[in-house]
């Protein structure tokens, strides 16, 4: 535990504290928040404790590695793309799925943090009180990927569409091979491969 007394506050280098905080952040958004969190420099010990409180709790839990934070995508551009009715690429969907998994793991971790660790974490619980994933969104992304591909079990319509595409591709290839191997084309083509 670190006691931040009045003298420490007088000489505290906020930039150094910011940098130390950022180095413990594993996500892009977390680093951004870490850089900004002390911009409004605390003028009292109480304000400093409120700013440093969550960091102190994480340290009492064993440091940044103790918090189940996984890589998350910055969601604002993706949300705007959906609002603008543009479809998401597979990689973007995968990123959203990973972010949802990360939020769910933090939500579950916060749910029984006291029981598992025995550490009081009022600041973290206050920050996390609104960390919730909508059940329908969670259900959509649960098992949505098999490896790096969208699950054909979860999305049977995708499997049907892919079968149709493969069938059309075979049909086109077959027609091209017939055309290339026909007597009419024999003298016109140097290479006969499709």
Short mmCIF file of C-alpha atoms in Angstrom, two decimals:
data_model
loop_
_atom_site.label_atom_id
_atom_site.label_comp_id
_atom_site.label_asym_id
_atom_site.label_seq_id
_atom_site.Cartn_x
_atom_site.Cartn_y
_atom_site.Cartn_z
CA UNK A 1 0.00 0.00 0.00
CA UNK A 2 1.19 3.49 -0.80
CA UNK A 3 0.16 6.38 1.45
CA UNK A 4 -0.06 9.58 -0.54
CA UNK A 5 0.54 12.29 2.04
CA UNK A 6 0.38 16.05 1.58
CA UNK A 7 4.15 16.42 1.06
CA UNK A 8 4.17 13.74 -1.63
CA UNK A 9 1.37 15.56 -3.42
CA UNK A 10 3.37 18.78 -3.42
CA UNK A 11 6.36 17.22 -5.18
CA UNK A 12 4.58 14.56 -7.22
CA UNK A 13 5.50 14.64 -10.90
CA UNK A 14 2.22 13.99 -12.65
CA UNK A 15 3.91 13.19 -15.98
CA UNK A 16 5.94 10.42 -14.35
CA UNK A 17 2.80 9.02 -12.72
CA UNK A 18 0.95 9.18 -16.05
CA UNK A 19 3.78 7.35 -17.83
CA UNK A 20 3.91 4.66 -15.14
CA UNK A 21 0.15 4.21 -15.47
CA UNK A 22 0.26 4.02 -19.27
CA UNK A 23 2.99 1.36 -19.14
CA UNK A 24 0.59 -0.85 -17.17
CA UNK A 25 -2.22 -0.47 -19.74
CA UNK A 26 -2.43 -3.25 -22.30
CA UNK A 27 -5.07 -1.72 -24.54
CA UNK A 28 -4.95 1.31 -26.83
CA UNK A 29 -8.02 2.84 -25.17
CA UNK A 30 -6.58 2.21 -21.72
CA UNK A 31 -3.36 3.99 -22.68
CA UNK A 32 -5.34 6.97 -23.95
CA UNK A 33 -7.33 7.13 -20.73
CA UNK A 34 -4.14 6.78 -18.70
CA UNK A 35 -2.60 9.76 -20.47
CA UNK A 36 -5.68 11.89 -19.88
CA UNK A 37 -6.69 10.77 -16.39
CA UNK A 38 -4.33 13.14 -14.58
CA UNK A 39 -4.55 16.07 -17.00
CA UNK A 40 -6.81 17.91 -14.57
CA UNK A 41 -4.12 17.83 -11.90
CA UNK A 42 -5.47 17.17 -8.45
CA UNK A 43 -5.23 20.10 -6.09
CA UNK A 44 -6.04 18.17 -2.92
CA UNK A 45 -5.10 14.85 -1.41
CA UNK A 46 -8.71 13.69 -1.73
CA UNK A 47 -8.73 14.40 -5.47
CA UNK A 48 -5.40 12.63 -5.91
CA UNK A 49 -6.64 9.59 -4.02
CA UNK A 50 -9.72 9.46 -6.24
CA UNK A 51 -7.52 9.58 -9.33
CA UNK A 52 -4.98 7.11 -8.01
CA UNK A 53 -7.49 4.92 -6.14
CA UNK A 54 -8.23 2.44 -8.97
CA UNK A 55 -4.50 2.10 -9.72
CA UNK A 56 -3.79 1.40 -6.06
CA UNK A 57 -6.49 -1.27 -5.98
CA UNK A 58 -5.04 -2.96 -9.06
CA UNK A 59 -1.62 -2.93 -7.40
CA UNK A 60 -3.07 -4.50 -4.22
CA UNK A 61 -4.59 -7.21 -6.42
CA UNK A 62 -1.15 -8.05 -7.78
CA UNK A 63 -0.58 -5.53 -10.59
CA UNK A 64 -1.89 -5.17 -14.12
CA UNK A 65 -1.50 -8.88 -14.90
CA UNK A 66 -4.07 -9.68 -12.20
CA UNK A 67 -6.81 -7.87 -14.12
CA UNK A 68 -8.29 -9.97 -16.94
CA UNK A 69 -7.87 -7.34 -19.65
CA UNK A 70 -7.57 -8.61 -23.18
CA UNK A 71 -6.99 -6.74 -26.37
CA UNK A 72 -9.96 -4.63 -27.36
CA UNK A 73 -10.72 -2.70 -30.50
CA UNK A 74 -11.58 0.99 -30.36
CA UNK A 75 -15.30 0.73 -31.07
CA UNK A 76 -16.32 4.26 -32.14
CA UNK A 77 -15.35 3.90 -35.84
CA UNK A 78 -17.05 0.49 -36.06
CA UNK A 79 -20.22 1.77 -34.39
CA UNK A 80 -20.28 4.71 -36.81
CA UNK A 81 -19.84 2.33 -39.75
CA UNK A 82 -22.84 0.30 -38.57
CA UNK A 83 -24.88 3.48 -38.07
CA UNK A 84 -24.02 4.48 -41.64
CA UNK A 85 -25.35 1.07 -42.72
CA UNK A 86 -22.03 -0.18 -44.08
CA UNK A 87 -21.40 -3.92 -43.58
CA UNK A 88 -18.51 -4.95 -41.37
CA UNK A 89 -15.64 -7.00 -42.73
CA UNK A 90 -14.93 -10.39 -41.18
CA UNK A 91 -11.84 -9.03 -39.38
CA UNK A 92 -13.93 -6.23 -37.86
CA UNK A 93 -16.55 -8.73 -36.68
CA UNK A 94 -13.79 -10.83 -35.12
CA UNK A 95 -12.44 -7.74 -33.33
CA UNK A 96 -15.91 -6.93 -31.98
CA UNK A 97 -16.29 -10.53 -30.80
CA UNK A 98 -12.93 -10.41 -29.01
CA UNK A 99 -13.88 -7.11 -27.37
CA UNK A 100 -17.18 -8.57 -26.17
CA UNK A 101 -15.34 -11.58 -24.71
CA UNK A 102 -12.96 -9.18 -22.94
CA UNK A 103 -15.84 -7.17 -21.47
CA UNK A 104 -17.62 -10.33 -20.33
CA UNK A 105 -14.46 -11.58 -18.59
CA UNK A 106 -14.07 -8.24 -16.77
CA UNK A 107 -17.79 -8.27 -15.86
CA UNK A 108 -17.50 -11.78 -14.39
CA UNK A 109 -14.24 -10.93 -12.63
CA UNK A 110 -15.74 -7.83 -11.02
CA UNK A 111 -18.80 -9.88 -10.01
CA UNK A 112 -16.89 -11.99 -7.51
CA UNK A 113 -13.66 -10.07 -7.02
CA UNK A 114 -14.09 -9.72 -3.23
CA UNK A 115 -14.83 -13.43 -2.76
CA UNK A 116 -11.86 -14.54 -4.89
CA UNK A 117 -9.24 -12.04 -3.73
CA UNK A 118 -10.36 -10.81 -0.32
CA UNK A 119 -9.37 -7.29 -1.42
CA UNK A 120 -11.79 -4.38 -1.11
CA UNK A 121 -12.02 -2.61 -4.47
CA UNK A 122 -14.63 0.16 -4.20
CA UNK A 123 -13.05 2.25 -6.97
CA UNK A 124 -12.91 -0.64 -9.46
CA UNK A 125 -16.44 -1.72 -8.59
CA UNK A 126 -17.65 1.84 -9.12
CA UNK A 127 -15.90 2.06 -12.49
CA UNK A 128 -17.24 -1.35 -13.49
CA UNK A 129 -20.81 -0.96 -12.30
CA UNK A 130 -21.92 -0.11 -15.82
CA UNK A 131 -19.81 -2.78 -17.52
CA UNK A 132 -22.51 -4.93 -19.06
CA UNK A 133 -22.87 -6.74 -22.37
CA UNK A 134 -26.37 -6.86 -23.79
CA UNK A 135 -27.53 -10.52 -23.57
CA UNK A 136 -28.69 -10.61 -27.22
CA UNK A 137 -25.35 -9.27 -28.46
CA UNK A 138 -23.52 -11.75 -26.25
CA UNK A 139 -25.65 -14.59 -27.66
CA UNK A 140 -24.96 -13.54 -31.27
CA UNK A 141 -21.19 -13.55 -30.79
CA UNK A 142 -21.03 -16.64 -28.54
CA UNK A 143 -19.51 -19.30 -30.82
CA UNK A 144 -19.73 -17.02 -33.85
CA UNK A 145 -16.23 -17.95 -35.03
CA UNK A 146 -14.57 -21.29 -35.71
CA UNK A 147 -10.90 -20.41 -35.80
CA UNK A 148 -10.67 -17.36 -38.04
CA UNK A 149 -13.84 -18.11 -40.01
CA UNK A 150 -17.47 -17.37 -39.21
CA UNK A 151 -19.16 -20.48 -37.85
CA UNK A 152 -21.31 -22.32 -40.37
CA UNK A 153 -23.00 -24.11 -37.47
CA UNK A 154 -23.97 -20.83 -35.82
CA UNK A 155 -24.94 -19.26 -39.15
CA UNK A 156 -26.43 -22.02 -41.37
CA UNK A 157 -27.55 -19.44 -43.94
CA UNK A 158 -23.86 -18.62 -44.45
CA UNK A 159 -23.12 -22.32 -45.08
CA UNK A 160 -25.95 -22.46 -47.66
CA UNK A 161 -24.71 -19.31 -49.38
CA UNK A 162 -21.15 -20.63 -49.49
CA UNK A 163 -22.39 -23.90 -51.05
CA UNK A 164 -24.22 -21.93 -53.75
CA UNK A 165 -21.10 -19.88 -54.45
CA UNK A 166 -18.96 -23.02 -54.67
CA UNK A 167 -21.53 -24.63 -57.00
CA UNK A 168 -21.59 -21.55 -59.25
CA UNK A 169 -17.79 -21.46 -59.27
CA UNK A 170 -17.63 -25.14 -60.34
CA UNK A 171 -20.21 -24.48 -63.06
CA UNK A 172 -18.26 -21.52 -64.44
CA UNK A 173 -14.99 -23.47 -64.30
CA UNK A 174 -16.60 -26.39 -66.11
CA UNK A 175 -17.95 -24.11 -68.87
CA UNK A 176 -14.53 -22.44 -69.23
CA UNK A 177 -12.78 -25.81 -69.53
CA UNK A 178 -15.26 -26.94 -72.20
CA UNK A 179 -14.71 -23.72 -74.11
CA UNK A 180 -10.91 -23.91 -73.85
CA UNK A 181 -10.84 -27.58 -74.92
CA UNK A 182 -13.26 -27.13 -77.81
CA UNK A 183 -12.02 -27.59 -81.39
CA UNK A 184 -13.00 -24.01 -82.25
CA UNK A 185 -10.49 -22.67 -79.71
CA UNK A 186 -7.73 -25.23 -80.28
CA UNK A 187 -5.85 -23.17 -82.84
CA UNK A 188 -6.41 -19.85 -81.04
CA UNK A 189 -5.00 -20.64 -77.61
CA UNK A 190 -1.35 -21.09 -76.78
CA UNK A 191 -2.03 -22.56 -73.28
CA UNK A 192 -5.05 -24.65 -72.40
CA UNK A 193 -5.53 -24.24 -68.68
CA UNK A 194 -8.28 -22.65 -66.60
#
